[in-house]
Amino acid sequence: MKKLLSLFTLFALLSCSPNKVQDVASFEFNGVWYWVAQYEDGATKQDVEAYVNKWANPTQTSHFFIYDKSIDLSVFKDETFNFTKFTQTVLANKPQYGYYKMP
């Protein structure tokens, strides 16, 4: 019950703050996380880095591909991906920012 209350509090805090970077999709392949996100007009590099630091898994490697809002990222929501298809899609649609975090 205590964990549930903590999760609810965390969710409430995060949903109240204006997020300039939004999740689009996330995938886990071979024990590594891959995040696709989109940033709003006016978002700074610091906003993007704050997003990366917030969502990086401290026990697994995480890669982040972050696009501006003018790019249609619906393919990441609508398609089923394996690692090869995911990497080909990212390479065909170069992100504005790319980061990785290792444990």
PDB file of C-alpha atoms in Angstrom:
ATOM      1  CA  MET A   1       0.000   0.000   0.000  1.00  0.00           C
ATOM      2  CA  LYS A   2       2.865   2.334   0.862  1.00  0.00           C
ATOM      3  CA  LYS A   3       4.452   1.773  -2.567  1.00  0.00           C
ATOM      4  CA  LEU A   4       1.134   2.434  -4.282  1.00  0.00           C
ATOM      5  CA  LEU A   5       0.745   5.715  -2.420  1.00  0.00           C
ATOM      6  CA  SER A   6       4.313   6.705  -3.323  1.00  0.00           C
ATOM      7  CA  LEU A   7       3.691   5.932  -6.996  1.00  0.00           C
ATOM      8  CA  PHE A   8       0.485   7.975  -6.978  1.00  0.00           C
ATOM      9  CA  THR A   9       2.287  10.928  -5.384  1.00  0.00           C
ATOM     10  CA  LEU A  10       5.100  10.727  -7.934  1.00  0.00           C
ATOM     11  CA  PHE A  11       2.606  10.547 -10.797  1.00  0.00           C
ATOM     12  CA  ALA A  12       0.707  13.560  -9.453  1.00  0.00           C
ATOM     13  CA  LEU A  13       3.888  15.612  -9.154  1.00  0.00           C
ATOM     14  CA  LEU A  14       5.074  14.714 -12.637  1.00  0.00           C
ATOM     15  CA  SER A  15       1.734  15.348 -14.280  1.00  0.00           C
ATOM     16  CA  CYS A  16       1.464  18.840 -12.775  1.00  0.00           C
ATOM     17  CA  SER A  17       4.760  20.118 -14.111  1.00  0.00           C
ATOM     18  CA  PRO A  18       4.824  21.323 -17.726  1.00  0.00           C
ATOM     19  CA  ASN A  19       6.841  18.805 -19.716  1.00  0.00           C
ATOM     20  CA  LYS A  20       8.581  20.208 -22.747  1.00  0.00           C
ATOM     21  CA  VAL A  21       9.700  16.721 -23.779  1.00  0.00           C
ATOM     22  CA  GLN A  22       7.071  13.999 -24.248  1.00  0.00           C
ATOM     23  CA  ASP A  23       7.431  10.222 -24.508  1.00  0.00           C
ATOM     24  CA  VAL A  24       6.438   8.714 -27.823  1.00  0.00           C
ATOM     25  CA  ALA A  25       7.528   5.100 -27.375  1.00  0.00           C
ATOM     26  CA  SER A  26      10.003   2.912 -25.533  1.00  0.00           C
ATOM     27  CA  PHE A  27      11.369  -0.502 -26.376  1.00  0.00           C
ATOM     28  CA  GLU A  28      13.613  -3.026 -24.676  1.00  0.00           C
ATOM     29  CA  PHE A  29      15.838  -5.180 -26.858  1.00  0.00           C
ATOM     30  CA  ASN A  30      18.472  -7.516 -25.401  1.00  0.00           C
ATOM     31  CA  GLY A  31      18.398  -5.853 -21.982  1.00  0.00           C
ATOM     32  CA  VAL A  32      18.848  -2.322 -23.348  1.00  0.00           C
ATOM     33  CA  TRP A  33      16.166   0.405 -23.303  1.00  0.00           C
ATOM     34  CA  TYR A  34      15.482   2.595 -26.352  1.00  0.00           C
ATOM     35  CA  TRP A  35      13.352   5.718 -25.887  1.00  0.00           C
ATOM     36  CA  VAL A  36      11.780   7.858 -28.606  1.00  0.00           C
ATOM     37  CA  ALA A  37      10.625  11.300 -27.497  1.00  0.00           C
ATOM     38  CA  GLN A  38       9.546  14.617 -28.955  1.00  0.00           C
ATOM     39  CA  TYR A  39      10.206  18.129 -27.693  1.00  0.00           C
ATOM     40  CA  GLU A  40       8.012  21.210 -27.900  1.00  0.00           C
ATOM     41  CA  ASP A  41       8.962  24.589 -29.342  1.00  0.00           C
ATOM     42  CA  GLY A  42      10.968  26.498 -26.782  1.00  0.00           C
ATOM     43  CA  ALA A  43      12.492  23.409 -25.168  1.00  0.00           C
ATOM     44  CA  THR A  44      16.161  23.853 -24.367  1.00  0.00           C
ATOM     45  CA  LYS A  45      18.999  21.366 -24.452  1.00  0.00           C
ATOM     46  CA  GLN A  46      18.773  21.386 -20.646  1.00  0.00           C
ATOM     47  CA  ASP A  47      15.099  20.339 -20.879  1.00  0.00           C
ATOM     48  CA  VAL A  48      16.094  17.427 -23.114  1.00  0.00           C
ATOM     49  CA  GLU A  49      18.924  16.420 -20.779  1.00  0.00           C
ATOM     50  CA  ALA A  50      16.581  16.592 -17.774  1.00  0.00           C
ATOM     51  CA  TYR A  51      14.237  14.197 -19.588  1.00  0.00           C
ATOM     52  CA  VAL A  52      17.131  11.819 -20.288  1.00  0.00           C
ATOM     53  CA  ASN A  53      18.280  11.905 -16.669  1.00  0.00           C
ATOM     54  CA  LYS A  54      14.723  11.353 -15.444  1.00  0.00           C
ATOM     55  CA  TRP A  55      14.060   8.254 -17.546  1.00  0.00           C
ATOM     56  CA  ALA A  56      17.500   6.626 -17.744  1.00  0.00           C
ATOM     57  CA  ASN A  57      17.433   3.237 -16.052  1.00  0.00           C
ATOM     58  CA  PRO A  58      20.213   3.128 -13.434  1.00  0.00           C
ATOM     59  CA  THR A  59      20.680  -0.643 -13.877  1.00  0.00           C
ATOM     60  CA  GLN A  60      20.500  -0.914 -17.681  1.00  0.00           C
ATOM     61  CA  THR A  61      21.913   0.952 -20.648  1.00  0.00           C
ATOM     62  CA  SER A  62      19.379   3.400 -22.097  1.00  0.00           C
ATOM     63  CA  HIS A  63      19.421   5.114 -25.496  1.00  0.00           C
ATOM     64  CA  PHE A  64      17.344   8.218 -26.234  1.00  0.00           C
ATOM     65  CA  PHE A  65      16.324   9.512 -29.657  1.00  0.00           C
ATOM     66  CA  ILE A  66      14.648  12.891 -29.399  1.00  0.00           C
ATOM     67  CA  TYR A  67      12.893  14.698 -32.247  1.00  0.00           C
ATOM     68  CA  ASP A  68      11.357  18.151 -32.628  1.00  0.00           C
ATOM     69  CA  LYS A  69       7.577  18.404 -32.843  1.00  0.00           C
ATOM     70  CA  SER A  70       7.559  18.942 -36.615  1.00  0.00           C
ATOM     71  CA  ILE A  71       8.464  15.279 -37.200  1.00  0.00           C
ATOM     72  CA  ASP A  72       5.624  12.736 -37.473  1.00  0.00           C
ATOM     73  CA  LEU A  73       6.535   9.928 -35.081  1.00  0.00           C
ATOM     74  CA  SER A  74       3.330   7.932 -35.421  1.00  0.00           C
ATOM     75  CA  VAL A  75       5.303   5.045 -36.947  1.00  0.00           C
ATOM     76  CA  PHE A  76       6.827   4.399 -33.504  1.00  0.00           C
ATOM     77  CA  LYS A  77       3.339   4.102 -31.996  1.00  0.00           C
ATOM     78  CA  ASP A  78       1.708   2.131 -34.794  1.00  0.00           C
ATOM     79  CA  GLU A  79       4.343  -0.397 -35.853  1.00  0.00           C
ATOM     80  CA  THR A  80       5.643  -3.523 -34.163  1.00  0.00           C
ATOM     81  CA  PHE A  81       9.426  -3.392 -33.914  1.00  0.00           C
ATOM     82  CA  ASN A  82      12.304  -5.774 -33.579  1.00  0.00           C
ATOM     83  CA  PHE A  83      15.811  -4.415 -33.050  1.00  0.00           C
ATOM     84  CA  THR A  84      16.732  -4.343 -36.754  1.00  0.00           C
ATOM     85  CA  LYS A  85      13.536  -2.584 -37.834  1.00  0.00           C
ATOM     86  CA  PHE A  86      13.871  -0.086 -34.986  1.00  0.00           C
ATOM     87  CA  THR A  87      17.463   0.846 -35.868  1.00  0.00           C
ATOM     88  CA  GLN A  88      16.587   1.177 -39.563  1.00  0.00           C
ATOM     89  CA  THR A  89      13.674   3.474 -38.705  1.00  0.00           C
ATOM     90  CA  VAL A  90      15.837   5.680 -36.482  1.00  0.00           C
ATOM     91  CA  LEU A  91      18.574   5.843 -39.136  1.00  0.00           C
ATOM     92  CA  ALA A  92      16.018   6.831 -41.777  1.00  0.00           C
ATOM     93  CA  ASN A  93      14.647   9.584 -39.507  1.00  0.00           C
ATOM     94  CA  LYS A  94      17.642  11.220 -37.849  1.00  0.00           C
ATOM     95  CA  PRO A  95      16.812  12.642 -34.404  1.00  0.00           C
ATOM     96  CA  GLN A  96      17.833  16.141 -33.354  1.00  0.00           C
ATOM     97  CA  TYR A  97      19.264  14.751 -30.102  1.00  0.00           C
ATOM     98  CA  GLY A  98      20.709  11.370 -29.249  1.00  0.00           C
ATOM     99  CA  TYR A  99      21.936  10.290 -25.838  1.00  0.00           C
ATOM    100  CA  TYR A 100      22.867   7.129 -24.048  1.00  0.00           C
ATOM    101  CA  LYS A 101      23.314   6.403 -20.366  1.00  0.00           C
ATOM    102  CA  MET A 102      25.121   3.394 -18.989  1.00  0.00           C
ATOM    103  CA  PRO A 103      24.744   1.941 -15.483  1.00  0.00           C
TER     104      PRO A 103
END
